[in-house]
XYZ file of C-alpha atoms in Angstrom:
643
model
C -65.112 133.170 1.557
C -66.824 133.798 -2.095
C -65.387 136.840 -2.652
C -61.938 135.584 -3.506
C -62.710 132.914 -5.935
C -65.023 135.422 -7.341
C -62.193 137.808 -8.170
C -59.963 135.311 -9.036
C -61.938 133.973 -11.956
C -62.966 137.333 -12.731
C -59.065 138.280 -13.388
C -58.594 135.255 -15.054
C -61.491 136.008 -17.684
C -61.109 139.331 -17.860
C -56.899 138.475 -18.369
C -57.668 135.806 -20.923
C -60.132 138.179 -23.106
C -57.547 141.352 -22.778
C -54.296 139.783 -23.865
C -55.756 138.202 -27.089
C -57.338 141.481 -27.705
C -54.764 143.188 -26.839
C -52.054 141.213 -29.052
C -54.185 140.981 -31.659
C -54.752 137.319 -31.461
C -58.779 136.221 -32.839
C -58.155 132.376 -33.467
C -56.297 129.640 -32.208
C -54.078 129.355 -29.409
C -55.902 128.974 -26.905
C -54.221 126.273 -25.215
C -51.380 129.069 -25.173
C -53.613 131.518 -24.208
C -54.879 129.308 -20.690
C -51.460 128.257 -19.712
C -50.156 132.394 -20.128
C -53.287 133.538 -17.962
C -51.964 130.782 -15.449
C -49.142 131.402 -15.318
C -49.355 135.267 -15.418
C -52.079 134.810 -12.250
C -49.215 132.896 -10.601
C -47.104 135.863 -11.208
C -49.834 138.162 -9.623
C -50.143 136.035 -6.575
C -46.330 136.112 -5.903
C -46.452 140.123 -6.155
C -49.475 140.498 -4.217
C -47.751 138.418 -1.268
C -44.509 140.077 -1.615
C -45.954 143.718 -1.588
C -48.744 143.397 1.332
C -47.541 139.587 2.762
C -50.985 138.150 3.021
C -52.221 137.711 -0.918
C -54.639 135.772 0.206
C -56.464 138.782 2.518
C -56.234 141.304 0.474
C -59.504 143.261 -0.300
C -61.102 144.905 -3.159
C -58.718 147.709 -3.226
C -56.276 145.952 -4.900
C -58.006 144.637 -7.852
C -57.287 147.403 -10.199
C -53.073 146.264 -9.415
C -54.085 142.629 -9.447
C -55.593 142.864 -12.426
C -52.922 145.516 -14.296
C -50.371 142.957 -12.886
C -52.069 139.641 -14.192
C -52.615 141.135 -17.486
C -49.081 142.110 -18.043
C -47.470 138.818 -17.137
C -49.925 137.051 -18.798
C -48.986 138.444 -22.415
C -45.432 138.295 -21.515
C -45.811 134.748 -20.939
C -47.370 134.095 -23.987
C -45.082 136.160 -26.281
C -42.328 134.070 -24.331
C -44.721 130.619 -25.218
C -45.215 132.021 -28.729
C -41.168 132.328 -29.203
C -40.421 128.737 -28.008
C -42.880 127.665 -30.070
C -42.371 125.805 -33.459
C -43.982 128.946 -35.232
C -43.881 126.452 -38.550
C -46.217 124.249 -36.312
C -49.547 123.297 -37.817
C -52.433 123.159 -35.225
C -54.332 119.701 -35.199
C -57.419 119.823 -35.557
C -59.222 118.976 -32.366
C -61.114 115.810 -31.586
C -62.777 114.518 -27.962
C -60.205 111.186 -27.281
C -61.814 108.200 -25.852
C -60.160 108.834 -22.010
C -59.378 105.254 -20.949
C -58.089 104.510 -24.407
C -55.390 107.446 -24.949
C -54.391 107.121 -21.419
C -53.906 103.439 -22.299
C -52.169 104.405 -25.316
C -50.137 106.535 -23.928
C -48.884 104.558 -21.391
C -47.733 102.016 -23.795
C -45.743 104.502 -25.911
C -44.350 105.373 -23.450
C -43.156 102.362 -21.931
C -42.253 101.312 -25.674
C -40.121 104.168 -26.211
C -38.445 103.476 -22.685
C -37.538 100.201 -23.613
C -36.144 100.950 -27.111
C -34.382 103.743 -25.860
C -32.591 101.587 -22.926
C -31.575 98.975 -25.925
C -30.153 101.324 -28.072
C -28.240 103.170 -25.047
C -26.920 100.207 -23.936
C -26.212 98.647 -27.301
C -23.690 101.792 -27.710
C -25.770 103.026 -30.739
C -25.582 106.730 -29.365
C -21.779 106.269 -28.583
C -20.920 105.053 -31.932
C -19.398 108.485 -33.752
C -19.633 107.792 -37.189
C -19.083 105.632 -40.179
C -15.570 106.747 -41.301
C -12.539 104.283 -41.014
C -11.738 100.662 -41.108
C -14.368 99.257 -38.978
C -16.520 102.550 -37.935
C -19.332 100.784 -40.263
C -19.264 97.571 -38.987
C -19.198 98.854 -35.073
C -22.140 100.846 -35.849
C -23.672 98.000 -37.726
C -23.402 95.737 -34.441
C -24.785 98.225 -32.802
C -27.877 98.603 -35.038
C -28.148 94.638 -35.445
C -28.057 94.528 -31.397
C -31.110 97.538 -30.827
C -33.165 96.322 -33.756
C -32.993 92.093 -32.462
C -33.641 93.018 -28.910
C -36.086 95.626 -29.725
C -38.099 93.347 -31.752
C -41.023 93.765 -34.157
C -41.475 96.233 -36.442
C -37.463 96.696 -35.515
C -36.536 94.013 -36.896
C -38.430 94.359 -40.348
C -36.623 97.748 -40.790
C -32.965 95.829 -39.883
C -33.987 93.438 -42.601
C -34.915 96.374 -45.071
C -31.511 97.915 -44.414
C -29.534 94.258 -44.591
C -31.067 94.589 -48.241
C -30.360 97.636 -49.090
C -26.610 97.732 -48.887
C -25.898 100.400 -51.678
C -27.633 103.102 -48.712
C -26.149 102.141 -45.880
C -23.228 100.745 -46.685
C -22.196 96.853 -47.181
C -20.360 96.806 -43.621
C -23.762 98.239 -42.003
C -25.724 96.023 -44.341
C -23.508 92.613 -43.845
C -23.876 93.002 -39.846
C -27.707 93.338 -40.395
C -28.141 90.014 -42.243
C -28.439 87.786 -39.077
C -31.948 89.057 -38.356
C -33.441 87.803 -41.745
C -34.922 84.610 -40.056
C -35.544 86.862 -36.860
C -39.888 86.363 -37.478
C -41.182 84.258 -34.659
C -44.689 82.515 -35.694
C -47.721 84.378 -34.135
C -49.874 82.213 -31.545
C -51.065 79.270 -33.530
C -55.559 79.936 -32.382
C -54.885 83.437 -32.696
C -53.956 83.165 -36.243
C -56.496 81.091 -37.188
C -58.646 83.037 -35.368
C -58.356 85.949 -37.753
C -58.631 83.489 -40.761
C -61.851 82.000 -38.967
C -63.403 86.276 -38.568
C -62.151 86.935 -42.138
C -63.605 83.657 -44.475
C -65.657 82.500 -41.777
C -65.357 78.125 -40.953
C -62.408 76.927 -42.221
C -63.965 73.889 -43.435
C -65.932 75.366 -45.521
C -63.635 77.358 -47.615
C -60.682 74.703 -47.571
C -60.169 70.798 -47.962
C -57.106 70.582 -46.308
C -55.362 73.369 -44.243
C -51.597 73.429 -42.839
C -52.170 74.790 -39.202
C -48.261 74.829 -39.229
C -46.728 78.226 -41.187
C -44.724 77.766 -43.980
C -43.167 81.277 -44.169
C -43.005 83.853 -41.408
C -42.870 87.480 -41.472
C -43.277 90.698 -39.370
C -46.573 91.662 -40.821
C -48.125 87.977 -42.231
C -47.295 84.698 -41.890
C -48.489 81.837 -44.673
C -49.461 78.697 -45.004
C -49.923 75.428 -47.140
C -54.100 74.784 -48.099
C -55.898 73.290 -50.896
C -59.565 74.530 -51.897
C -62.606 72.476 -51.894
C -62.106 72.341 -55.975
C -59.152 71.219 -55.191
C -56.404 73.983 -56.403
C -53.266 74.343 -54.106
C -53.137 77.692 -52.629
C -50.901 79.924 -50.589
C -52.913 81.151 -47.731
C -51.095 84.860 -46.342
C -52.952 85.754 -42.791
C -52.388 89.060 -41.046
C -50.852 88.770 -37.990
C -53.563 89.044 -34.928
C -53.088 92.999 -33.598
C -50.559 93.976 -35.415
C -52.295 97.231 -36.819
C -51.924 98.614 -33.576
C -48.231 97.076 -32.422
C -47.459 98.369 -35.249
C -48.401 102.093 -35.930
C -47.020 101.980 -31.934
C -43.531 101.086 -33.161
C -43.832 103.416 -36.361
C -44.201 106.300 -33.573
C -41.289 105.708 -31.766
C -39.202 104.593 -34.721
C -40.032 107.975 -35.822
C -39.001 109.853 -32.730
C -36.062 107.788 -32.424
C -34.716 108.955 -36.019
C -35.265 112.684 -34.836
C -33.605 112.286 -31.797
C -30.574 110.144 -33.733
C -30.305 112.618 -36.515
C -30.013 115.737 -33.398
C -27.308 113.725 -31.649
C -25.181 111.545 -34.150
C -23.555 112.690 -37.016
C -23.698 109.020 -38.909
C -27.507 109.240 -38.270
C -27.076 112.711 -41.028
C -24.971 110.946 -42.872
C -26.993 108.108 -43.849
C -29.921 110.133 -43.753
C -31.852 107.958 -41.016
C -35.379 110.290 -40.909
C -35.601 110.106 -44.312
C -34.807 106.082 -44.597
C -37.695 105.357 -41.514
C -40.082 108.055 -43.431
C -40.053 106.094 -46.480
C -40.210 102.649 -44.463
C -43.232 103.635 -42.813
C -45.171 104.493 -45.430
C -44.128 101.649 -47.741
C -45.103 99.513 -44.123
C -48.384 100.757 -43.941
C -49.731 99.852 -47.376
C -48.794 96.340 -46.696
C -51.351 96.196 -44.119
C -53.886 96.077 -46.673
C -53.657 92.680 -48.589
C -56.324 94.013 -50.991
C -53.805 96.461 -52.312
C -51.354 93.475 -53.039
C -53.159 91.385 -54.648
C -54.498 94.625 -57.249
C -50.905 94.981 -58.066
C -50.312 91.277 -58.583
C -53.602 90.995 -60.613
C -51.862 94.149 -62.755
C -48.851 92.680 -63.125
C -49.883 89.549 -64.476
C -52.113 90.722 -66.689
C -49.263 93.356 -68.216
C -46.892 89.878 -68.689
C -45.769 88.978 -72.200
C -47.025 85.550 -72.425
C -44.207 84.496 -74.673
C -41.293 85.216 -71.681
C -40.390 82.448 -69.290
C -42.104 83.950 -66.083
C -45.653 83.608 -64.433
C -46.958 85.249 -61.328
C -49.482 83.730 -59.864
C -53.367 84.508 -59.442
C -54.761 85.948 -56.997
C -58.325 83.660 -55.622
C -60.340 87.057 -55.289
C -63.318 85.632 -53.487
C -61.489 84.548 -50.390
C -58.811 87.847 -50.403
C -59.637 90.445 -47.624
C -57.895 93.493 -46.307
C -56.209 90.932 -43.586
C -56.166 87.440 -45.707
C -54.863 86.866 -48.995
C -55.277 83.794 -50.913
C -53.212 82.817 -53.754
C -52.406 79.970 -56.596
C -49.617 78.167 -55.485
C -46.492 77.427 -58.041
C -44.748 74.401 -57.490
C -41.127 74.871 -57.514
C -38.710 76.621 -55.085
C -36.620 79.790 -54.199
C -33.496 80.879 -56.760
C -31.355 80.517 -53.763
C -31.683 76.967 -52.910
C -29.058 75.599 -53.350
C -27.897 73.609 -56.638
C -31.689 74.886 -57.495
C -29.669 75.690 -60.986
C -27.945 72.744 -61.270
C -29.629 71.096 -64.573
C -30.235 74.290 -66.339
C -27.219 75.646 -68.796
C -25.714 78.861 -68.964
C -28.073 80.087 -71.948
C -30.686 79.071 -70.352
C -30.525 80.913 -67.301
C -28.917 83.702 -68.911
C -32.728 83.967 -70.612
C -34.109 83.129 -67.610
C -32.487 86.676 -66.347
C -33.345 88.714 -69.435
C -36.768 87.701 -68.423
C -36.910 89.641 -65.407
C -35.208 92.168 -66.059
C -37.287 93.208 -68.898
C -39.822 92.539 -66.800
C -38.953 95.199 -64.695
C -37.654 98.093 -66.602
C -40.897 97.559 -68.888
C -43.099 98.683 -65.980
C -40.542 101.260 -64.714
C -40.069 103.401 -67.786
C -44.079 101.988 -69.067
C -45.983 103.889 -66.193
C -47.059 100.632 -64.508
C -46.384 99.549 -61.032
C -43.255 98.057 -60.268
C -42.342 95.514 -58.196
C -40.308 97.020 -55.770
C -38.499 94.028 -53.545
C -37.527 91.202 -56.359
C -34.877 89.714 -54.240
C -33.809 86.107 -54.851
C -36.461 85.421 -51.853
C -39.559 86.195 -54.128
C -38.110 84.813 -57.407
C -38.954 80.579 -57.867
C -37.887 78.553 -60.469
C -40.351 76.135 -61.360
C -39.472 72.533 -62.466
C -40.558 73.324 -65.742
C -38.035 75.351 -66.296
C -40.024 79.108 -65.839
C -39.222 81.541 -62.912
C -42.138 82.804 -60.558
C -42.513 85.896 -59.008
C -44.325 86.450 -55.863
C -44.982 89.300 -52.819
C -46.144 92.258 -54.889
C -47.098 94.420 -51.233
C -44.081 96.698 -52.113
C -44.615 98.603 -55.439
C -43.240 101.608 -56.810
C -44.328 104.016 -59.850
C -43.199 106.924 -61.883
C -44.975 109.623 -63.565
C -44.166 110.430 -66.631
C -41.694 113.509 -66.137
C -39.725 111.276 -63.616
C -39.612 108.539 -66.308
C -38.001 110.927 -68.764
C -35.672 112.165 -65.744
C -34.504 108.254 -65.216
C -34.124 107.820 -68.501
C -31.804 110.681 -69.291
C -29.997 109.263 -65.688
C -29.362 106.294 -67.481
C -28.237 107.754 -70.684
C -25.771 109.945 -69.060
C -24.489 106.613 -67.153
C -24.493 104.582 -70.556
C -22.286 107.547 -71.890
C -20.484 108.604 -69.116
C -21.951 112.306 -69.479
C -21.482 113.569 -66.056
C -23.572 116.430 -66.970
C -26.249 114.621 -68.416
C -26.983 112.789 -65.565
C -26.482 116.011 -63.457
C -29.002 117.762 -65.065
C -31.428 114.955 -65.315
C -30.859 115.003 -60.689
C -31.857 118.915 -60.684
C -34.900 118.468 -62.476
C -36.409 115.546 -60.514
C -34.677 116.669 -57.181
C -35.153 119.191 -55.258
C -31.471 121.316 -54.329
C -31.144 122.165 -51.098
C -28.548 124.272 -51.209
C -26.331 125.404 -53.803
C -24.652 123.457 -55.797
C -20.945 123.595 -56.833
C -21.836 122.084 -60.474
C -18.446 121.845 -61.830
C -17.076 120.061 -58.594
C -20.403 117.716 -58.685
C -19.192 116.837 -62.318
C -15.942 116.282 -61.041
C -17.523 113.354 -58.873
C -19.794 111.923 -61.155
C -16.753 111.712 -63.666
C -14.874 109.593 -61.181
C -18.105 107.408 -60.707
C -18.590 106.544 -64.175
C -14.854 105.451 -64.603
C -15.984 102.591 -62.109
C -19.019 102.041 -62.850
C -18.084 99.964 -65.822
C -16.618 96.677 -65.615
C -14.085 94.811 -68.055
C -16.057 93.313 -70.049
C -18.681 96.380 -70.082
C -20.082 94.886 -67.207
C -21.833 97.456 -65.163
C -20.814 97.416 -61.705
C -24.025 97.503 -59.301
C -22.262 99.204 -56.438
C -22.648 102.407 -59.266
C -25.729 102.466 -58.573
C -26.125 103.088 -54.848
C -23.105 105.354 -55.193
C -25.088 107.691 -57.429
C -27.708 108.476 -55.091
C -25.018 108.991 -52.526
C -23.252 111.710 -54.587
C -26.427 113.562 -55.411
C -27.140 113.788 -51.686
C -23.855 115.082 -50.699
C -24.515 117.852 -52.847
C -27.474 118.835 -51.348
C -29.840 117.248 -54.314
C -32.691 115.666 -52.644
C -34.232 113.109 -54.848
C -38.064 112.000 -54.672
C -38.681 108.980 -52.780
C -40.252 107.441 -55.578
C -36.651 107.912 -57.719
C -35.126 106.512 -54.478
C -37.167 103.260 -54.516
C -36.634 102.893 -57.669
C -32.223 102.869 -57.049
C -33.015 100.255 -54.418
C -34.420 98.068 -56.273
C -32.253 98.691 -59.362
C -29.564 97.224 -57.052
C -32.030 94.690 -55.994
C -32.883 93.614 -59.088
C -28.997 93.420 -60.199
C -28.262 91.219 -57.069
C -31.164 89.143 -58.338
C -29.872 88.646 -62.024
C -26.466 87.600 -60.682
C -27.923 84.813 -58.718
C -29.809 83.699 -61.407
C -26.820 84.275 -63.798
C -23.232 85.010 -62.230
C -21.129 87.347 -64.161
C -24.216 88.674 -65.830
C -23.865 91.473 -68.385
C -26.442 94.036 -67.361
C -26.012 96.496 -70.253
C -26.086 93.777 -72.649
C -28.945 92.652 -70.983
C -31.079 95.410 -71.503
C -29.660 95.928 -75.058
C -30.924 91.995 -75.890
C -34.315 93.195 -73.888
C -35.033 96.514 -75.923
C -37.568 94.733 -78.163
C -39.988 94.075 -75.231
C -38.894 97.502 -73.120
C -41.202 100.234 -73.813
C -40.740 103.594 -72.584
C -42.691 106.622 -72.941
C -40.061 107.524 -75.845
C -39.233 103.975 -76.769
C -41.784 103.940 -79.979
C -42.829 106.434 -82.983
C -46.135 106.645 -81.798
C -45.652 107.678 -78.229
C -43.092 110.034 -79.012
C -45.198 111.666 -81.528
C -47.908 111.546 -78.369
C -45.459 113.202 -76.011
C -44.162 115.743 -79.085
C -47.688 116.628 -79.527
C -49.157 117.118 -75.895
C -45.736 119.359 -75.621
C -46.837 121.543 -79.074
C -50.775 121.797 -77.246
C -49.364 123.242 -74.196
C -47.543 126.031 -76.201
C -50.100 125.872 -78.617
C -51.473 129.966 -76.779
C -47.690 131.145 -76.517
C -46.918 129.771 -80.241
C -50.574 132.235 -81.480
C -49.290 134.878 -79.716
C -45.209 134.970 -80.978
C -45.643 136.681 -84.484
C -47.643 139.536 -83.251
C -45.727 139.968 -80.511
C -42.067 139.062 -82.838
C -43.527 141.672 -84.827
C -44.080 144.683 -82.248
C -40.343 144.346 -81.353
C -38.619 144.236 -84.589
C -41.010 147.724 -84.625
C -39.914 149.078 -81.931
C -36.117 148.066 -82.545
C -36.239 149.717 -86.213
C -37.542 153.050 -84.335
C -35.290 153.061 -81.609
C -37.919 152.923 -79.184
C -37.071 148.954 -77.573
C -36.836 149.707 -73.924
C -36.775 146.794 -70.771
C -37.238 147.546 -67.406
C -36.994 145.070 -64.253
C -39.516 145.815 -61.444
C -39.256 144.349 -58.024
C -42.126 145.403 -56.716
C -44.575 144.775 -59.852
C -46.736 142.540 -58.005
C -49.788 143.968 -55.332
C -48.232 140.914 -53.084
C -44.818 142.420 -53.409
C -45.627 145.733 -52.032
C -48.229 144.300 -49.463
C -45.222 142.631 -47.591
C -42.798 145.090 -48.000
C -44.847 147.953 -46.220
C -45.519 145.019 -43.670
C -42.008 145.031 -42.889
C -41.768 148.065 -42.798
C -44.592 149.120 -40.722
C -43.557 146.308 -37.980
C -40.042 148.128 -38.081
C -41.142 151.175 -37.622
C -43.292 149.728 -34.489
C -40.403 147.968 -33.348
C -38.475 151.586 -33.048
C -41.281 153.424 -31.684
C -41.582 150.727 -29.188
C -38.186 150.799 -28.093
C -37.591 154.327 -28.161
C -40.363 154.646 -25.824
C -39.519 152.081 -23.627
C -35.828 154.062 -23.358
C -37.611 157.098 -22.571
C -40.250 155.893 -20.190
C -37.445 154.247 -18.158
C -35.490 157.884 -18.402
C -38.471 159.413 -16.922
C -39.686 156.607 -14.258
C -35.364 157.135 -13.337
C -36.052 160.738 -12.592
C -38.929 160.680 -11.113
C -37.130 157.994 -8.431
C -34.370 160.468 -7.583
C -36.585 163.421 -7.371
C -37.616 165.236 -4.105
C -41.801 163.672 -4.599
C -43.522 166.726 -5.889
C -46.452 166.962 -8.441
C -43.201 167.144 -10.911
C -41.981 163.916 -9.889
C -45.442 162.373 -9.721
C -46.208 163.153 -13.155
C -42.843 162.066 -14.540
C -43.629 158.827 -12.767
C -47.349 158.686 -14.350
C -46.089 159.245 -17.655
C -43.040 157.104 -17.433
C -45.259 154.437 -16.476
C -48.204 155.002 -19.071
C -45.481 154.880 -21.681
C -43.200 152.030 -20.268
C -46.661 149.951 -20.670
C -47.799 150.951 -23.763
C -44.508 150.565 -25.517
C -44.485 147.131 -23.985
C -47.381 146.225 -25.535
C -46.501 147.565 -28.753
C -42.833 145.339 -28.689
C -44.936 142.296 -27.595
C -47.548 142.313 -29.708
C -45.193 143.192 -33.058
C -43.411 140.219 -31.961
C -46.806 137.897 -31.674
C -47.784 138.660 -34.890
C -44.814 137.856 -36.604
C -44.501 134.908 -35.472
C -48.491 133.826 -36.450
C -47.831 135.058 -39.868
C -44.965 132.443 -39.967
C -47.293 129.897 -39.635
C -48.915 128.015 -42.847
C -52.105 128.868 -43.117
């Protein structure tokens, strides 16, 4: 009764060892490597019982076949594996998961993903065929409004990103989204104190009065009204309780839904859904650390030009945590309360407006952080007269290349120099495909002709359109040049609320005094013209020689050039790769041809030595060139994978 589970392991060793060796493979894979040797013993099995009809009984004798059998479907099935494979796959690294807890975790995905699915299906999301027509974006809108407010969540804070963000997917889209921007629901009341209580420890002793009721709620925090024991008002921002894990849980699935959108639904392309949810995830998870919002507030107030009409207020540093963030409290309320503006004049709150928005294109084009979400939400006017700016958990930055980039985008707008701008895309961007310059000019022509406004008003919707045309193109633009169009728009919607009809260019023409770019000022353009001459600074010691050798040779007659393809070691490496696996590829195929030629005749011969050894050969050479085709193939697609 040993003997069989004996041999069985021993072909399944013995299989496993051979068909790595065999197609070359030393590392990895070996996942791939079990479920081949399975499924190739599966294989033998099958055989076995068709050729003798008792597999199981079979003796000794037919080990030598059992195992020629199992090793043979074994690297067949893993050349097949290693073909369905994403070959561009890079292998995780491999940890020992807690059982009960990926189980657990799994389960819930799963269930998650279940349930989102089932919303979206029967919200019509996957029926809806595009954004094209009259009311295409406004059907598909509903649709996204329906999954997102029944799905709940994180959902929700992405339909409210997108209600924002009109300029990328599209005001119909964006207008339908709007009804879930009061969708928060406050977290359990002890729960949420609970997490204050773990965080600052007793209550009591860190506050003299405290607001158990929350004044603001969100998807990730909710905040409240509290006074310290010195007696300064605060805003007190607590973490929601679990929401670390709800939400990288809901980041997974949003994920998979956007691939599985983007396979099946052309306006999920269009819009460019995986790309929207990759940058909303990772803008999400840096707000779960509080710590890294108030470092950006702390920055941004101390970068403020006392003399404008703004404050932002302090951060209280010794009672901030990772999941609590305490803050001074400015009296005052939101820009869009209503008649918030009544008893302020036109001047006035045109200043009020050249305020922020030299606010923010100082740290844009300075290097700094950037506030990334200024809408009229986060912007207070106080009653004496000074606007407030709060919520600094989404930021954005630019290096200094993508600063010059934005600022020759900008110039090209100002002066309607469609290739200007053009250029400035390719050099930040990355192209995709090629690109049909003269008919991308074309389009970027017709933008600028409505981008201004009479009155050289510039109109915002120019903005979002830009980024639009550079994607249809096939221009992929950083997501840091991305942000930094969203809020742009943002921004704009801001300064209109603040001041209708207000005259952006003029704006930042009255603002250029305070804006400083990295070209804005003698000094760091000399910085940037000198960094520049240091990098050429070996080329520049090296040009009169070397000017000097060629007006030699030229006055001799003697110039020559020559272009070399293969001038690199690298270059001629791969190419006698190629051509070595071609040539295996025809010997293998050849032979195969001519082993089943000879295992034909020897079939329909009369079963002399002849035909025995046309048979022996036929099948020594029908194996061998097998091997050769599968392992050719198995390598190829390993050396497709990063390394």
């Amino acid at each position: 009764m040993l003997i069989l589970p004996l041999i069985t392991l021993g072909i399944v060793l013995l299989s496993g060892f051979l068909i790595r060796r065999l197609l070359g493979i030393r590392k990895g894979r070996w996942g791939a490597t079990a479920l081949a040797v399975i499924l190739g013993q599966s294989g033998t099995i099958g055989i076995l019982q068709f050729i003798t009809g008792d597999a199981i009984g079979v003796g000794p004798e037919w080990l030598p076949l059992g195992l020629t059998l199992a090793v043979t479907l074994s690297m067949l099935a893993l050349t097949l594996i290693e073909l369905v494979a994403r070959p561009d796959a890079r292998p995780r690294p491999f940890r020992i998961p807690h059982p009960v807890r990926e189980v657990r975790g799994s389960i819930e995905r799963s269930n998650r993903y279940a349930q989102v699915s089932a919303i979206a299906i029967r919200s019509g999301l996957l029926g809806v065929t595009g954004i094209d027509g009259p009311d295409g974006g406004s059907r598909l809108g509903r649709a996204l409004a329906t999954t997102f407010e029944q799905s709940g969540g994180l959902f929700v804070k992405l339909g409210q990103a997108m209600a924002s963000q009109p300029q990328l997917v599209t005001p119909a889209i964006a207008h339908e989204l709007t009804r879930l921007q009061d969708q928060a629901a406050p977290a359990d009341p002890e729960a949420a104190l609970q997490v204050l209580a773990d965080e600052l420890g007793p209550l009591d002793a860190v506050f003299r009065t405290f607001s158990a009721e929350p004044v603001a709620t969100a998807s990730i925090g909710q905040t409240y009204f509290a006074e310290l024991l010195d007696g300064r008002p605060v805003i007190v921002k607590v973490q929601r309780p679990g929401i670390r894990r709800s939400l990288e849980r809901d980041l997974d699935i949003l994920a998979r839904l956007a691939e599985m959108l983007e396979r099946r639904a052309v306006w999920a392309r269009t819009l460019g859904i995986k790309e929207l949810t990759a940058g909303f995830a990772e803008a999400t998870r840096e707000e779960l650390d509080f710590r890294l919002e108030a470092a950006n507030c702390e920055a941004a107030r101390a970068s403020l030009d006392a003399e404008l009409p703004m404050v932002i207020p302090g951060i209280v540093s010794e009672f901030t945590t990772s999941r609590v963030l305490v803050q001074e409290r400015i009296p005052g309320g939101s820009i869009r309360t209503p008649a918030i503006f009544d008893d302020i004049t036109p001047r006035r709150r045109r200043e009020l407006a050249d305020a922020l928005l030299s606010v923010m294109i100082k740290d844009m084009l300075g290097g700094a952080k950037f506030h990334a979400d200024p809408h009229a939400g986060n912007v207070f006017l106080q009653p004496d007269g000074r606007l407030g700016l709060i919520d600094f958990g989404a930021t954005g930055r630019l290096n200094r290349f993508e600063q010059a980039g934005v600022l020759d985008l900008f110039q090209g707008l100002q002066r309607e120099n469609p290739a200007l701008m053009r250029s400035a895309a390719l050099r930040l961007g990355a192209a995709t495909t090629r690109v049909d310059t003269e008919a991308l000019d074309r389009d970027l022509a017709q933008l600028l002709t409505r981008a201004i406004l009479p009155g050289d008003r510039l109109n915002p919707a120019a903005i979002g359109e830009i980024v639009f045309v550079f994607r249809d193109y096939g221009i992929s633009l950083p997501r840091s040049i991305t942000a930094l169009f969203r809020t742009l728009y943002t921004t704009i919607g801001t300064l209109e609320v603040i001041s209708p009809d207000y005259d952006l260019i003029g704006g930042i023409a009255r603002c250029s005094d305070v804006i400083e770019s990295p070209f804005s000022s003698p000094s760091s353009l000399r910085d940037f013209a000198q960094d520049q001459v240091l990098a050429l600074a070996p080329v520049l010691g090296r040009l009169p020689g070397d000017l000097d050798d060629v007006l030699r040779s030229l006055g001799k007659g003697e110039l020559r050039t020559r272009v070399s393809l293969l001038s690199e070691p690298e270059d001629v490496r791969v190419l006698w790769s190629m051509l070595n696996r071609a040539l295996l590829v025809v010997v293998g195929a050849v032979g195969l041809i001519a082993s089943a030629i000879l295992l034909a005749a020897q079939a329909g011969g009369s079963g002399d030595d002849g035909s025995v050894v046309l048979g022996f050969v036929g099948g020594i050479g029908f194996a061998f060139s097998s091997l050769l085709l599968l392992r050719t193939i198995v390598q190829t697609l390993r050396d497709r994978q990063p390394s």
